[in-house]
Every structure is written in C-alpha cells, then in structure tokens.
Coordinates of C-alpha atoms in Angstrom, one line a residue:
X28 CA -173.6 -131.3 -16.1
X29 CA -174.8 -129.2 -13.2
X30 CA -175.5 -125.5 -14.0
X31 CA -173.8 -123.1 -11.7
X32 CA -175.8 -119.9 -11.0
X33 CA -174.4 -116.5 -10.7
X34 CA -175.2 -116.5 -7.0
X35 CA -173.3 -119.8 -6.5
X36 CA -170.3 -118.4 -8.4
X37 CA -170.3 -115.3 -6.2
X38 CA -170.5 -117.4 -3.1
X39 CA -167.6 -119.6 -4.3
X40 CA -165.6 -116.5 -5.0
X41 CA -166.2 -115.1 -1.6
X42 CA -165.0 -118.3 0.0
X43 CA -161.8 -118.3 -2.1
X44 CA -161.2 -114.6 -1.2
X45 CA -161.6 -115.4 2.5
X46 CA -159.0 -118.2 2.0
X47 CA -156.6 -115.8 0.4
X48 CA -157.2 -113.2 3.2
X49 CA -156.6 -115.9 5.9
X50 CA -153.5 -117.1 3.9
X51 CA -152.0 -113.5 3.8
X52 CA -152.6 -113.1 7.5
X53 CA -150.6 -116.3 8.2
X54 CA -147.7 -115.2 6.0
X55 CA -147.4 -111.8 7.5
X56 CA -148.3 -110.0 4.2
X57 CA -151.3 -108.2 5.7
X58 CA -154.7 -108.1 4.0
X59 CA -154.7 -108.7 0.2
X60 CA -154.5 -105.3 -1.6
X61 CA -156.2 -106.6 -4.8
X62 CA -158.0 -109.7 -6.1
X63 CA -157.9 -111.1 -9.6
X64 CA -160.2 -114.1 -10.5
X65 CA -158.8 -116.3 -13.3
X66 CA -160.4 -119.1 -15.3
X67 CA -158.7 -122.3 -16.4
X68 CA -157.0 -120.6 -19.3
X69 CA -155.8 -117.8 -17.0
X70 CA -158.3 -115.4 -18.4
X71 CA -159.4 -112.5 -16.1
X72 CA -163.0 -113.1 -15.2
X73 CA -163.1 -110.7 -12.2
X74 CA -160.9 -108.1 -10.5
X75 CA -161.5 -105.4 -7.9
X76 CA -160.5 -101.8 -8.2
X77 CA -157.5 -102.2 -5.9
X78 CA -156.0 -104.9 -8.2
X79 CA -156.6 -102.7 -11.3
X80 CA -155.0 -99.7 -9.5
X81 CA -151.9 -101.8 -8.7
X82 CA -151.7 -103.2 -12.2
X83 CA -152.1 -99.6 -13.6
X84 CA -155.0 -100.3 -16.0
X85 CA -158.8 -99.7 -15.9
X86 CA -161.0 -102.7 -14.8
X87 CA -163.0 -102.6 -18.1
X88 CA -159.8 -102.9 -20.2
X89 CA -158.6 -106.0 -18.2
X90 CA -161.8 -108.1 -18.0
X91 CA -161.9 -110.9 -20.5
X92 CA -158.2 -110.7 -21.3
X93 CA -155.7 -113.4 -20.6
X94 CA -153.3 -112.6 -17.8
X95 CA -150.3 -113.5 -19.9
X96 CA -151.4 -110.7 -22.4
X97 CA -151.1 -108.2 -19.6
X98 CA -148.1 -109.5 -17.6
X99 CA -144.9 -111.4 -18.2
X100 CA -145.7 -114.7 -16.5
X101 CA -142.9 -116.9 -18.0
X102 CA -142.5 -119.9 -15.7
X103 CA -145.2 -118.7 -13.3
X104 CA -147.7 -119.8 -15.9
X105 CA -146.5 -123.4 -15.5
X106 CA -147.1 -123.1 -11.8
X107 CA -150.6 -121.8 -12.2
X108 CA -151.7 -124.3 -14.8
X109 CA -150.4 -127.2 -12.7
X110 CA -152.5 -126.1 -9.7
X111 CA -149.5 -125.1 -7.6
X112 CA -149.9 -122.7 -4.7
X113 CA -147.2 -120.0 -4.3
X114 CA -146.5 -116.9 -2.2
X115 CA -144.8 -113.5 -2.7
X116 CA -143.7 -113.9 -6.3
X117 CA -142.8 -111.0 -8.5
X118 CA -145.1 -110.3 -11.5
X119 CA -143.9 -107.9 -14.2
X120 CA -146.7 -105.8 -15.7
X121 CA -145.1 -103.3 -18.1
X122 CA -142.6 -101.3 -15.9
X123 CA -144.3 -102.3 -12.7
X124 CA -143.2 -105.2 -10.5
X125 CA -146.0 -106.6 -8.2
X126 CA -145.8 -109.1 -5.3
X127 CA -148.4 -111.8 -5.8
X128 CA -149.8 -114.9 -4.2
X129 CA -151.7 -117.6 -6.2
X130 CA -154.4 -120.0 -5.0
X131 CA -155.8 -122.5 -7.6
X132 CA -159.5 -123.5 -7.8
X133 CA -160.0 -127.2 -8.2
X134 CA -163.1 -129.2 -9.0
X135 CA -163.0 -133.1 -9.2
X136 CA -159.2 -132.9 -9.3
X137 CA -159.3 -130.6 -12.4
X138 CA -158.0 -127.0 -12.4
X139 CA -160.9 -124.6 -13.2
X140 CA -159.1 -121.4 -12.4
X141 CA -157.7 -119.6 -9.4
X142 CA -157.3 -116.4 -7.5
X143 CA -154.3 -114.1 -7.8
X144 CA -153.8 -111.9 -4.8
X145 CA -151.9 -108.7 -5.8
X146 CA -150.2 -107.6 -2.7
X147 CA -148.1 -104.5 -3.4
X148 CA -145.7 -102.7 -5.7
X149 CA -142.0 -103.8 -5.6
X150 CA -139.0 -101.7 -6.1
X151 CA -137.0 -102.3 -9.3
X152 CA -134.4 -104.3 -7.4
X153 CA -135.3 -106.2 -4.2
X154 CA -133.1 -105.2 -1.3
X155 CA -133.5 -108.5 0.5
X156 CA -132.6 -112.0 -0.9
X157 CA -135.8 -113.6 -2.3
X158 CA -136.7 -116.9 -3.9
X159 CA -137.4 -116.3 -7.5
X160 CA -139.5 -119.3 -8.6
X161 CA -139.3 -118.3 -12.2
X162 CA -135.5 -118.4 -12.2
X163 CA -135.5 -121.6 -10.2
X164 CA -137.8 -123.4 -12.7
X165 CA -135.9 -122.0 -15.7
X166 CA -132.6 -123.3 -14.3
X167 CA -133.9 -126.8 -14.2
X168 CA -131.2 -127.6 -11.7
X169 CA -133.4 -129.9 -9.7
X170 CA -135.6 -131.2 -12.6
X171 CA -139.0 -130.5 -11.1
X172 CA -141.9 -132.3 -12.6
X173 CA -144.9 -130.4 -11.1
X174 CA -147.5 -132.9 -12.4
X175 CA -146.0 -136.0 -10.8
X176 CA -143.3 -135.2 -8.2
X177 CA -144.4 -133.9 -4.8
X178 CA -142.7 -130.5 -4.6
X179 CA -142.3 -128.1 -1.6
X180 CA -140.1 -124.9 -1.5
X181 CA -139.2 -123.0 1.6
X182 CA -137.5 -119.7 2.2
X183 CA -134.4 -119.3 4.4
X184 CA -136.6 -119.1 7.5
X185 CA -138.2 -122.5 6.7
X186 CA -141.5 -121.0 5.7
X187 CA -143.3 -122.8 2.8
X188 CA -143.5 -120.4 -0.2
X189 CA -144.6 -123.0 -2.9
X190 CA -146.2 -126.4 -2.7
X191 CA -148.0 -128.4 -5.4
X192 CA -151.0 -130.8 -5.3
X193 CA -148.9 -134.0 -5.6
X194 CA -147.1 -133.1 -2.3
X195 CA -150.3 -132.2 -0.5
X196 CA -151.9 -135.5 -1.6
X197 CA -149.2 -137.4 0.3
X198 CA -150.3 -135.6 3.5
X199 CA -154.0 -136.0 2.7
X200 CA -154.5 -132.3 2.7
X201 CA -154.6 -129.3 0.4
X202 CA -151.8 -127.0 -0.8
X203 CA -153.3 -123.9 0.8
X204 CA -153.3 -125.7 4.2
X205 CA -149.5 -126.0 3.9
X206 CA -148.5 -122.7 2.3
X207 CA -147.2 -120.0 4.7
X208 CA -146.5 -122.4 7.5
X209 CA -143.0 -123.3 8.9
X210 CA -142.0 -126.8 7.8
X211 CA -141.9 -127.9 11.4
X212 CA -145.7 -127.3 11.6
X213 CA -146.8 -128.0 8.0
X214 CA -146.5 -131.8 8.0
X215 CA -148.9 -133.5 10.4
X216 CA -148.0 -137.1 11.5
X217 CA -144.6 -136.9 9.8
X218 CA -140.9 -137.0 10.6
X219 CA -139.3 -133.6 11.1
X220 CA -138.3 -132.0 7.9
X221 CA -134.6 -132.2 6.9
X222 CA -134.8 -129.0 4.8
X223 CA -133.5 -126.7 7.6
X224 CA -130.4 -128.9 7.9
X225 CA -129.9 -129.0 4.1
X226 CA -130.0 -125.2 4.1
X227 CA -127.7 -124.9 7.1
X228 CA -125.0 -127.2 5.5
X229 CA -125.7 -125.9 1.9
X230 CA -125.4 -129.6 0.9
X231 CA -128.0 -131.5 -1.0
X232 CA -129.3 -134.9 0.2
X233 CA -130.1 -137.1 -2.7
X234 CA -132.3 -140.2 -2.5
X235 CA -133.0 -140.3 1.2
X236 CA -135.9 -142.1 2.9
X237 CA -138.4 -140.0 4.9
X238 CA -141.7 -140.5 6.7
X239 CA -144.6 -138.3 5.7
X240 CA -148.1 -138.9 7.1
X241 CA -147.1 -142.4 8.1
X242 CA -145.7 -143.3 4.6
X243 CA -142.1 -144.0 3.9
X244 CA -141.2 -141.9 0.9
X245 CA -138.0 -141.5 -1.3
X246 CA -136.9 -137.9 -1.6
X247 CA -134.2 -135.5 -2.7
X248 CA -133.5 -132.2 -0.9
X249 CA -131.6 -129.2 -2.4
X250 CA -130.4 -125.8 -1.0
X251 CA -131.3 -122.8 -3.2
X252 CA -128.3 -120.6 -3.6
X253 CA -128.3 -117.0 -4.8
X254 CA -125.2 -114.8 -5.1
X255 CA -123.4 -117.2 -2.9
X256 CA -126.0 -117.3 -0.2
X257 CA -128.5 -119.9 0.7
X258 CA -131.9 -118.3 0.4
X259 CA -134.2 -121.4 0.6
X260 CA -134.6 -125.1 0.0
X261 CA -136.4 -127.5 -2.3
X262 CA -137.9 -130.9 -1.3
X263 CA -138.8 -133.3 -4.1
X264 CA -140.7 -136.6 -3.5
X265 CA -139.5 -139.2 -6.1
X266 CA -141.6 -142.1 -4.9
X267 CA -144.7 -141.8 -2.7
X268 CA -144.1 -145.2 -1.3
X269 CA -140.6 -146.6 -0.8
X270 CA -141.8 -150.1 -1.9
X271 CA -142.3 -148.8 -5.4
X272 CA -138.5 -148.8 -5.9
X273 CA -138.3 -152.5 -5.0
X274 CA -141.3 -153.3 -7.1
X275 CA -140.0 -151.5 -10.2
X276 CA -136.5 -153.1 -9.8
X277 CA -138.1 -156.5 -9.6
X278 CA -140.1 -155.8 -12.8
X279 CA -137.1 -154.6 -14.7
X280 CA -135.1 -157.6 -13.8
X281 CA -137.8 -159.6 -15.5
X282 CA -137.6 -162.6 -13.1
X283 CA -137.0 -162.3 -9.4
X284 CA -136.3 -165.4 -7.3
X285 CA -140.0 -165.5 -6.4
X286 CA -141.2 -165.7 -10.0
X287 CA -138.4 -168.1 -11.0
X288 CA -139.5 -170.4 -8.2
X289 CA -143.2 -170.0 -9.1
X290 CA -142.5 -171.3 -12.6
X291 CA -146.0 -172.5 -13.3
X292 CA -147.6 -169.1 -13.1
X293 CA -148.2 -167.8 -16.6
X294 CA -147.3 -164.1 -17.1
X295 CA -150.8 -163.2 -18.3
X296 CA -152.3 -164.6 -15.1
X297 CA -149.8 -163.0 -12.7
X298 CA -149.8 -159.4 -14.1
X299 CA -152.7 -157.0 -14.1
X300 CA -154.2 -156.6 -17.6
X301 CA -156.8 -153.9 -17.1
X302 CA -157.2 -150.6 -15.4
X303 CA -160.1 -148.3 -14.5
X304 CA -160.4 -147.1 -18.1
X305 CA -161.2 -150.7 -19.1
X306 CA -164.5 -150.5 -17.1
X307 CA -167.1 -149.4 -19.6
X308 CA -170.0 -147.4 -18.3
X309 CA -171.0 -143.8 -17.9
X310 CA -174.2 -144.3 -15.8
X311 CA -174.2 -142.4 -12.5
X312 CA -173.8 -145.7 -10.6
X313 CA -170.7 -146.6 -12.5
X314 CA -169.2 -143.2 -12.4
X315 CA -169.6 -143.1 -8.6
X316 CA -168.2 -146.7 -8.3
X317 CA -165.1 -145.9 -10.4
X318 CA -164.4 -142.8 -8.3
X319 CA -164.7 -144.9 -5.1
X320 CA -162.3 -147.5 -6.7
X321 CA -159.6 -144.9 -7.4
X322 CA -160.0 -143.4 -3.8
X323 CA -159.5 -146.8 -2.1
X324 CA -157.0 -148.3 -4.5
X325 CA -154.2 -146.0 -3.3
X326 CA -154.6 -147.3 0.3
X327 CA -153.6 -150.9 1.4
X328 CA -156.8 -152.0 3.0
X329 CA -158.4 -155.3 2.0
X330 CA -161.4 -154.9 -0.3
X331 CA -164.5 -157.0 -0.7
X332 CA -166.3 -156.9 -4.1
X333 CA -170.0 -157.8 -4.0
X334 CA -172.1 -158.5 -7.1
X335 CA -174.0 -161.0 -9.1
X336 CA -172.2 -163.5 -11.3
X337 CA -171.1 -161.8 -14.6
X338 CA -171.0 -158.2 -13.3
X339 CA -167.2 -157.9 -13.8
X340 CA -165.8 -158.4 -10.3
X341 CA -162.4 -159.7 -11.7
X342 CA -162.2 -156.6 -14.0
X343 CA -162.6 -154.4 -10.9
X344 CA -159.9 -156.4 -9.0
X345 CA -157.5 -155.8 -11.9
X346 CA -158.3 -152.1 -11.9
X347 CA -157.7 -151.8 -8.1
X348 CA -154.3 -153.4 -8.5
X349 CA -153.4 -151.2 -11.5
X350 CA -154.3 -148.0 -9.5
X351 CA -152.5 -149.0 -6.4
X352 CA -148.9 -148.5 -5.3
X353 CA -148.5 -152.3 -5.8
X354 CA -149.0 -152.2 -9.5
X355 CA -145.4 -153.1 -10.3
X356 CA -145.7 -156.4 -8.5
X357 CA -147.7 -159.5 -9.1
X358 CA -151.5 -159.7 -9.5
X359 CA -152.5 -163.3 -8.7
X360 CA -156.0 -164.7 -9.1
X361 CA -157.4 -167.7 -7.2
X362 CA -160.9 -169.1 -7.8
X363 CA -161.7 -170.7 -4.5
X364 CA -164.6 -172.6 -5.9
X365 CA -162.6 -174.2 -8.8
X366 CA -159.8 -175.7 -6.7
X367 CA -160.6 -179.1 -5.1
X368 CA -160.8 -178.8 -1.3
X369 CA -157.9 -181.1 -0.6
X370 CA -155.6 -179.1 -2.9
X371 CA -156.6 -175.6 -1.8
X372 CA -154.1 -175.3 1.1
X373 CA -151.1 -176.3 -1.0
X374 CA -152.3 -173.9 -3.8
X375 CA -152.6 -170.9 -1.5
X376 CA -149.7 -171.5 0.9
X377 CA -147.4 -173.8 -1.1
X378 CA -145.6 -176.9 0.1
X379 CA -142.2 -178.1 1.0
X380 CA -140.3 -180.9 -0.7
X381 CA -141.6 -184.3 0.3
X382 CA -144.7 -182.9 1.8
X383 CA -146.8 -185.6 0.1
X384 CA -146.5 -188.3 -2.5
X385 CA -146.0 -186.7 -5.9
X386 CA -144.8 -183.4 -4.5
X387 CA -142.5 -181.5 -6.8
X388 CA -138.8 -181.6 -6.0
X389 CA -137.8 -178.5 -4.2
X390 CA -141.4 -177.8 -3.2
X391 CA -143.7 -175.1 -4.7
X392 CA -144.6 -171.5 -3.8
X393 CA -148.2 -170.9 -3.0
X394 CA -150.3 -168.1 -4.5
X395 CA -149.7 -165.8 -1.5
X396 CA -146.0 -166.0 -1.9
X397 CA -146.3 -165.4 -5.6
X398 CA -148.3 -162.2 -4.8
X399 CA -145.7 -160.9 -2.3
X400 CA -145.7 -157.1 -2.4
X401 CA -148.6 -157.3 -4.8
X402 CA -152.3 -158.2 -4.8
X403 CA -154.1 -161.5 -4.5
X404 CA -157.6 -161.8 -5.9
X405 CA -159.7 -164.4 -4.1
X406 CA -162.7 -165.1 -6.3
X407 CA -165.8 -166.9 -4.9
X408 CA -164.5 -166.5 -1.3
X409 CA -167.9 -167.7 0.0
X410 CA -167.0 -171.2 -1.2
X411 CA -163.9 -171.5 0.9
X412 CA -164.1 -174.4 3.5
X413 CA -164.2 -173.4 7.2
X414 CA -160.8 -175.1 8.0
X415 CA -159.1 -173.0 5.3
X416 CA -160.9 -169.8 6.6
X417 CA -159.0 -170.2 9.9
X418 CA -155.7 -170.5 8.1
X419 CA -156.6 -167.5 5.9
X420 CA -157.4 -165.4 9.0
X421 CA -153.9 -166.1 10.4
X422 CA -152.3 -164.9 7.2
X423 CA -154.3 -161.6 7.2
X424 CA -153.7 -161.0 10.9
X425 CA -150.0 -162.0 11.3
X426 CA -148.9 -161.5 7.7
X427 CA -147.2 -164.9 7.8
X428 CA -147.9 -168.4 6.5
X429 CA -146.5 -171.9 6.8
X430 CA -146.2 -174.0 3.7
X431 CA -147.6 -177.5 3.8
X432 CA -145.0 -180.0 5.2
X433 CA -142.9 -177.2 6.7
X434 CA -142.3 -175.8 10.2
X435 CA -140.8 -172.6 9.0
X436 CA -143.2 -169.7 8.8
X437 CA -142.7 -167.1 6.0
X438 CA -143.6 -163.4 6.1
X439 CA -145.7 -162.1 3.2
X440 CA -146.9 -158.6 2.3
X441 CA -150.1 -159.0 0.3
X442 CA -153.2 -157.0 -0.3
X443 CA -156.3 -159.1 -0.5
X444 CA -159.2 -158.3 -2.9
X445 CA -162.0 -160.9 -2.3
X446 CA -165.2 -161.3 -4.4
X447 CA -168.4 -163.2 -4.0
X448 CA -171.9 -163.4 -5.3
X449 CA -173.1 -165.0 -2.1
X450 CA -174.7 -163.3 0.9
X451 CA -171.8 -163.5 3.3
X452 CA -173.8 -162.1 6.2
X453 CA -176.3 -164.9 5.8
X454 CA -173.4 -167.4 5.6
X455 CA -172.0 -166.0 8.9
X456 CA -175.4 -166.3 10.6
X457 CA -175.6 -169.9 9.4
X458 CA -172.1 -170.7 10.7
X459 CA -170.8 -171.4 7.2
X460 CA -168.4 -168.4 7.2
X461 CA -166.2 -167.1 10.0
X462 CA -167.4 -163.7 11.3
X463 CA -163.8 -162.6 12.2
X464 CA -162.6 -163.4 8.6
X465 CA -165.7 -161.6 7.2
X466 CA -164.8 -158.4 9.0
X467 CA -161.1 -158.7 8.0
X468 CA -162.1 -159.0 4.3
X469 CA -164.8 -156.2 4.2
X470 CA -162.6 -153.3 5.4
X471 CA -163.8 -151.6 2.2
X472 CA -166.8 -152.9 0.3
X473 CA -167.6 -152.1 -3.3
X474 CA -171.0 -153.3 -4.6
X475 CA -171.1 -153.7 -8.4
X476 CA -174.6 -153.2 -9.8
X477 CA -176.4 -155.7 -12.0
X478 CA -176.7 -154.8 -15.7
X479 CA -180.5 -154.4 -15.4
X480 CA -179.8 -151.6 -12.8
X481 CA -177.7 -149.6 -15.2
X482 CA -179.4 -150.2 -18.6
X483 CA -178.1 -146.8 -19.9
X484 CA -174.7 -148.5 -20.1
X485 CA -175.9 -151.3 -22.5
X486 CA -175.4 -149.4 -25.6
X487 CA -171.8 -148.4 -24.7
X488 CA -171.0 -152.0 -23.7
X489 CA -172.5 -153.4 -27.0
X490 CA -170.4 -151.0 -29.0
X491 CA -167.3 -152.0 -27.0
X492 CA -168.0 -155.7 -27.6
X493 CA -168.7 -155.2 -31.3
X494 CA -165.3 -153.4 -31.7
X495 CA -163.6 -156.3 -29.9
X496 CA -165.2 -159.0 -32.1
X497 CA -164.7 -157.0 -35.3
X498 CA -160.9 -157.3 -34.6
X499 CA -161.2 -161.0 -33.6
X500 CA -163.5 -162.1 -36.5
X501 CA -162.1 -159.7 -39.1
X502 CA -165.5 -158.2 -39.8
X503 CA -166.8 -154.6 -40.0
X504 CA -170.1 -154.8 -38.2
X505 CA -171.3 -151.3 -37.6
X506 CA -173.8 -152.0 -34.8
X507 CA -177.3 -153.2 -33.9
X508 CA -180.4 -152.7 -36.0
X509 CA -183.2 -150.8 -34.3
X510 CA -185.2 -154.0 -33.7
X511 CA -182.1 -155.8 -32.2
X512 CA -181.3 -152.8 -30.0
X513 CA -184.9 -152.7 -28.9
X514 CA -184.6 -156.4 -27.7
X515 CA -181.2 -155.8 -26.1
X516 CA -182.3 -152.7 -24.2
X517 CA -185.4 -154.4 -22.7
X518 CA -184.0 -157.8 -21.8
X519 CA -183.3 -158.2 -18.1
X520 CA -179.8 -159.8 -18.5
X521 CA -179.8 -162.3 -15.6
X522 CA -176.3 -163.2 -16.7
X523 CA -175.2 -159.5 -16.6
X524 CA -172.3 -158.2 -18.7
X525 CA -170.9 -161.7 -19.3
X526 CA -174.2 -162.7 -20.9
X527 CA -174.3 -159.6 -23.1
X528 CA -170.8 -160.3 -24.3
X529 CA -171.8 -163.9 -25.1
X530 CA -174.9 -162.7 -27.0
X531 CA -172.8 -160.3 -29.1
X532 CA -170.2 -163.1 -29.8
X533 CA -173.0 -165.5 -30.8
X534 CA -174.4 -162.9 -33.2
X535 CA -171.0 -162.5 -34.8
X536 CA -171.1 -166.1 -35.8
X537 CA -174.2 -165.7 -37.9
X538 CA -174.2 -162.0 -39.0
X539 CA -173.9 -161.5 -42.8
X540 CA -174.3 -157.7 -43.2
X541 CA -173.2 -154.4 -41.6
X542 CA -175.8 -154.7 -38.8
X543 CA -176.7 -157.3 -36.2
X544 CA -180.4 -158.0 -36.8
X545 CA -183.0 -159.3 -34.3
X546 CA -182.9 -162.7 -36.0
X547 CA -179.1 -162.9 -35.2
X548 CA -179.8 -162.8 -31.5
X549 CA -180.6 -165.9 -29.4
X550 CA -184.2 -166.8 -29.4
X551 CA -184.6 -166.7 -25.7
X552 CA -184.0 -163.0 -25.6
X553 CA -187.2 -162.2 -27.5
X554 CA -189.1 -165.0 -25.8
X555 CA -188.2 -163.8 -22.3
X556 CA -189.4 -160.3 -23.1
X557 CA -193.0 -161.6 -22.9
X558 CA -195.7 -159.1 -23.8
X559 CA -193.7 -156.0 -23.1
X560 CA -194.5 -154.7 -26.6
X561 CA -198.2 -155.5 -26.5
X562 CA -199.3 -151.9 -26.4
X563 CA -197.3 -150.9 -29.5
X564 CA -198.9 -151.7 -32.8
X565 CA -196.8 -153.7 -35.3
X566 CA -198.8 -152.7 -38.4
X567 CA -198.9 -149.0 -38.9
X568 CA -200.3 -149.2 -42.4
X569 CA -203.9 -148.5 -41.5
X570 CA -202.8 -145.5 -39.4
X571 CA -200.8 -144.0 -42.2
X572 CA -203.5 -144.5 -44.9
X573 CA -206.1 -142.8 -42.6
X574 CA -203.8 -139.7 -42.3
X575 CA -203.0 -139.4 -46.0
X576 CA -204.7 -136.3 -47.4
X577 CA -206.1 -135.3 -44.1
X578 CA -203.1 -133.1 -43.1
X579 CA -200.0 -131.7 -44.8
X580 CA -197.0 -134.1 -44.7
X581 CA -195.0 -132.0 -42.1
X582 CA -198.1 -132.2 -39.7
X583 CA -198.4 -136.0 -40.2
X584 CA -194.6 -136.5 -39.6
X585 CA -194.8 -134.3 -36.4
X586 CA -197.8 -136.3 -35.1
X587 CA -196.1 -139.5 -35.8
X588 CA -192.9 -138.3 -34.0
X589 CA -195.0 -137.5 -30.9
X590 CA -196.5 -141.1 -31.0
X591 CA -193.0 -142.6 -31.3
X592 CA -191.7 -140.5 -28.3
X593 CA -194.7 -141.5 -26.2
X594 CA -194.2 -145.2 -27.1
X595 CA -190.5 -145.1 -26.3
X596 CA -191.1 -143.5 -22.9
X597 CA -193.8 -146.0 -22.1
X598 CA -191.6 -148.9 -23.3
X599 CA -188.8 -147.7 -21.0
X600 CA -191.1 -147.4 -18.0
X601 CA -190.7 -143.6 -17.9
X602 CA -186.9 -143.5 -18.2
X603 CA -186.3 -140.7 -20.6
X604 CA -182.5 -141.3 -20.9
X605 CA -183.2 -144.9 -22.1
X606 CA -186.0 -143.7 -24.3
X607 CA -183.7 -141.2 -26.0
X608 CA -181.1 -143.9 -26.5
X609 CA -183.7 -146.3 -27.9
X610 CA -184.8 -143.6 -30.5
X611 CA -181.1 -142.8 -31.3
X612 CA -181.5 -139.1 -30.3
X613 CA -180.1 -136.8 -27.7
X614 CA -181.8 -136.3 -24.4
X615 CA -182.0 -132.6 -25.1
X616 CA -183.9 -133.3 -28.4
X617 CA -186.3 -135.6 -26.5
X618 CA -187.0 -132.9 -23.9
X619 CA -187.6 -130.3 -26.6
X620 CA -190.2 -132.6 -28.2
X621 CA -191.9 -133.2 -24.9
X622 CA -192.0 -129.5 -24.1
X623 CA -193.6 -128.8 -27.5
X624 CA -196.1 -131.6 -27.0
X625 CA -197.0 -130.2 -23.6
X626 CA -197.5 -126.7 -25.2
X627 CA -199.6 -128.1 -28.0
X628 CA -201.8 -130.1 -25.5
X629 CA -202.3 -126.9 -23.4
X630 CA -203.3 -125.0 -26.5
X631 CA -205.9 -127.6 -27.4
X632 CA -207.7 -126.9 -24.2

C-alpha cells in the first residue's frame, strides 16, 4: 500500500478546498465560510477557525471527534457515507442551524472521507421554501436507493442540489461537475430533462424512457411538494440501459422463444458461470487486468483476449459478460477450432428447414441468434477459415445474418468476445486472417499474462485448487509441503494455470496424508527444473556439527536464518516477494532480516 505523506495530504486538501470554493461560486453562495475535513467514518480530521466559530466550539475540542457526536446528522449521514454530493442543507449543532455543502473524497471508487463546507448561520425558521433532504429521505415516498439508483434532486429553479455517484457514472462524469448547475446544462450529450415539466404540472412521471449520454435509460420523476407548493423535483434512474428490462423479463420467463427454439443448448453452456471474483490472483499484473476488465465490460465494444493456452481466456470472457449490461441474457461459447469446417457456418448462423440432407425439421438457430442481446465467445478465432471470416465481418458490420438455405436476413444484437493464442498480426501479414476483421475484433485488447510471469499468484491458485478438489474428492488436504511448494514455485508452467490445476488434481489421486508431498507431483516437474538447486547444499549435517559448541544456540539459529534468506532470494532470482512466499513468512519480516544482516555486515567492517 502506498504511503501518503503529510505534504501530499495537504496538497490533496488544498485541491478539494479549491473545488468547494469553485462550487460555491457556481451556486451563488459566495466563498465558503468554513471548511471541515472528514475521514471515512465522518471523523473530523481538520477544520479552520471560521468553521469552528460557526459551529460555536474551539478547534481543539472538535478535532478527532465524529461529526455525528457534534451535530444532528440524521439522514444526512446516509448521504455522506454513500458518497453523495449535496448543497445548502441545514445542519443542527446544538441550538445553531448551519447551511452546509458536502463534497465526498473518493479513491479507487471507495469513500475515504469528504469536505463539509459550512456556509452560514440560518434563522430558526427558513423564510423561503427549501428542499430538506433529511425530511425527503425519511419520508421514503420515492424509495431512493443511493447505492444503486442514479439519483438527482433539483430545486424549484431547476438547479441541482443533490446528485449521487451512480447518476454521475451514467454521464461518465463526477457528482461535483453536476452539482449547482441547471438541469438544462448539467447533462452533456443528453435529452433535455423532463424535471421542469414534472415540477410545473406537479404530476410524477413513472417508468419513462430517457436518453442520457447516448444511453436509453428507464426513469421515474417526482415533484417535491412542501406545504402545498412544489419546491423541487427528484429524478431516479431505475435501469441504466433500457435493454436490461427485456433481458430480465426473458430470464424470469425461463424460456423465451429463442431458447425454446435453440433446444440443444445446455443451460450450463449458455449462461455465464463466473464473474471477476472467480479470477484468482493478487499480483500487480492481475489486479491491473481485472480493473481494465471491469472498465470495458460496461461498454458494448468487441473485445479480443490474447494469451497462451491455459491462461484462462474463457474465464475472462465469462467475467466480462457477468460485469456487462448483457448479463441477464445468454453467454454462448464457440470453439472455432473444434467444429469441422463444413459445419461451422450452420453452427454459427443456423439453417433453414431443408437446407441440406439430414437437416432438422423446422431448421435450427445458430449460435449468434442464441446469443441475441447477450455475448458470444469465439475461442480460437485464429483458426477460422477465410471464407467464414468474410461472413463474420458482415455480421459485425451490419448486425444481421442469413441462415444457411434461407434468403431472409435476421437482425442480431450480440457482443463478440474473441480469444486466440495465435499471433493474429502475423496471420494478417501472411494473408491467413482478414485485416478488416482483425480490427473489428480488437476494438479493446486484454492480454492475459502467462503463469511464469506472475509466479506470486501460484500459491493462491494452488490453495484455490486444493479447496476445490477437497470438496470433489472428499479429502482434507491442508496444502503443499515445503519441498512440493519449492518445486511448484520454480517450475516454468508451459501449460499455465490449466497445467497447475491438472498437477494438483493428479496429486489428489495419490496423496495419503494432510500435505501434498514432492513425491506426489508428476516426475517431469522436478526433472524440468534442471540444476536450479545446485548451489543449495542438501546435506546440512556437517555444517550443523561444525557449529555445535562454537556459539550459543540463538546465535547459530540467527546465522542459519540468514543463510536460508540468502538461499531463498538467490533461488527466486532476486524476487523478494517470491522468496518470502517460499519461506512462508511476510515480506515485512524478510525486509527486517535483510536490514539486520546489512547492519551486521557493516559492523564487521
């Protein structure tokens, strides 16, 4: 975890204060009168003298205390902890009522705190009608789910006074870029807001379709009424993509006409079984890859997965589908290398009745139609014959296909995730793969690293497979012995994750105790390691006998620990994270030993 210095914290605070000041200037509130910095638990980590003066308490008596110990937050606490931006809300501190704005601080989509701008003292009773967000949330009249629904609230003039992160995500922006703006200016690339009309008519509009940032969403709009007067409006996004309604309905029905006609598609093959949490690995490469996956999954662009055989390309395809807005529809897998060339067209595009001898009565839907509104995974795309590549290009460009033996084209809406372990660029140069299809498929490219490039994930993968096979075999294997782990950690794994899984499964067939031993592993693993252990003595008896009596036991143990640490680092080619994992210790402990060794070596000189 990165260490944030005091200088960095101060700089971040100044940036956020500048954002608040700019925000107040837009909303007509003038410069902020006081600033309160809050942590993720709404604890007060900083405040200026102006804020303390408005609150009516000394700075030193407020620092370190939670805001809800000082003020009556009620439902405002819900807004703050959900990362929602709001303007000009009343905060009760003892007998004082303060007008406040709130801007959350987010890091990696997680709330880490926020800045409360204390604007001014309010009279006991407001003379002008105002939107009381606390009262609105307590009423539950519009059932607002701040963590999922996209929520925006405007005052009677149409100015945004509250917006949450879910709403900003739809517009590909941030809440503080929307707050304080009129709804006619707050939504770029969007249909004009209908909230002003809802407030004018004082009539809600339930379940309407609307275009935001080029997306057709499903929303409900409500007027906010206080003392018989409309004082604002609420917009709630129920579905971020209108297609989700159709997809959910199809899933609840259990069998749409498409699935009924498909018939031969087994449910386990046509629905996504894994998500991003199924991908095991905490190495930097895998963390970055999973973050990229989640970013691109929500879009509809085609994705090309590159990686050696056995790296888990199908698992990534499932995870992309599960994280997309197509997740309620079909996930259909096609192995382009496993289907005979003369059957590939009918498999992909289907055929009409009588298309060829032996054709099924009524014809058959192809994989693309089965995946309509969903995702099709084309594995081993590099093995697709050239004549099929031309037909595939038409489907991607025109979004329509013609079944074999038919003259009637059909429209399909399918996202393509393709995968290959071949070098497609080389195949394009050799004329074996169409360049135009290549660029259609690689709109987004995700490269999955080989297991030898992320060896720090081997231990987690081994534990995961051991847990799986414990359930399957009815055993209680606890893990790998040190010798077995040594072999597993230093093998190059040409077959990648698939080979590791097979090795663990093979060991489960011969294991007799609580640990998988070196002898339970396939012989080729140790054989292919070569002389990697040549520099490490196997017989330490003479070494220990020479030390007995020469030093006290603690000194001998400490000396031996140093040798083990050196051997582990040498064995791991200088990778300290892998060395710590090999020794079964934390990286912090390893660094502590290395620092002590360096200090001792310096003292010797």
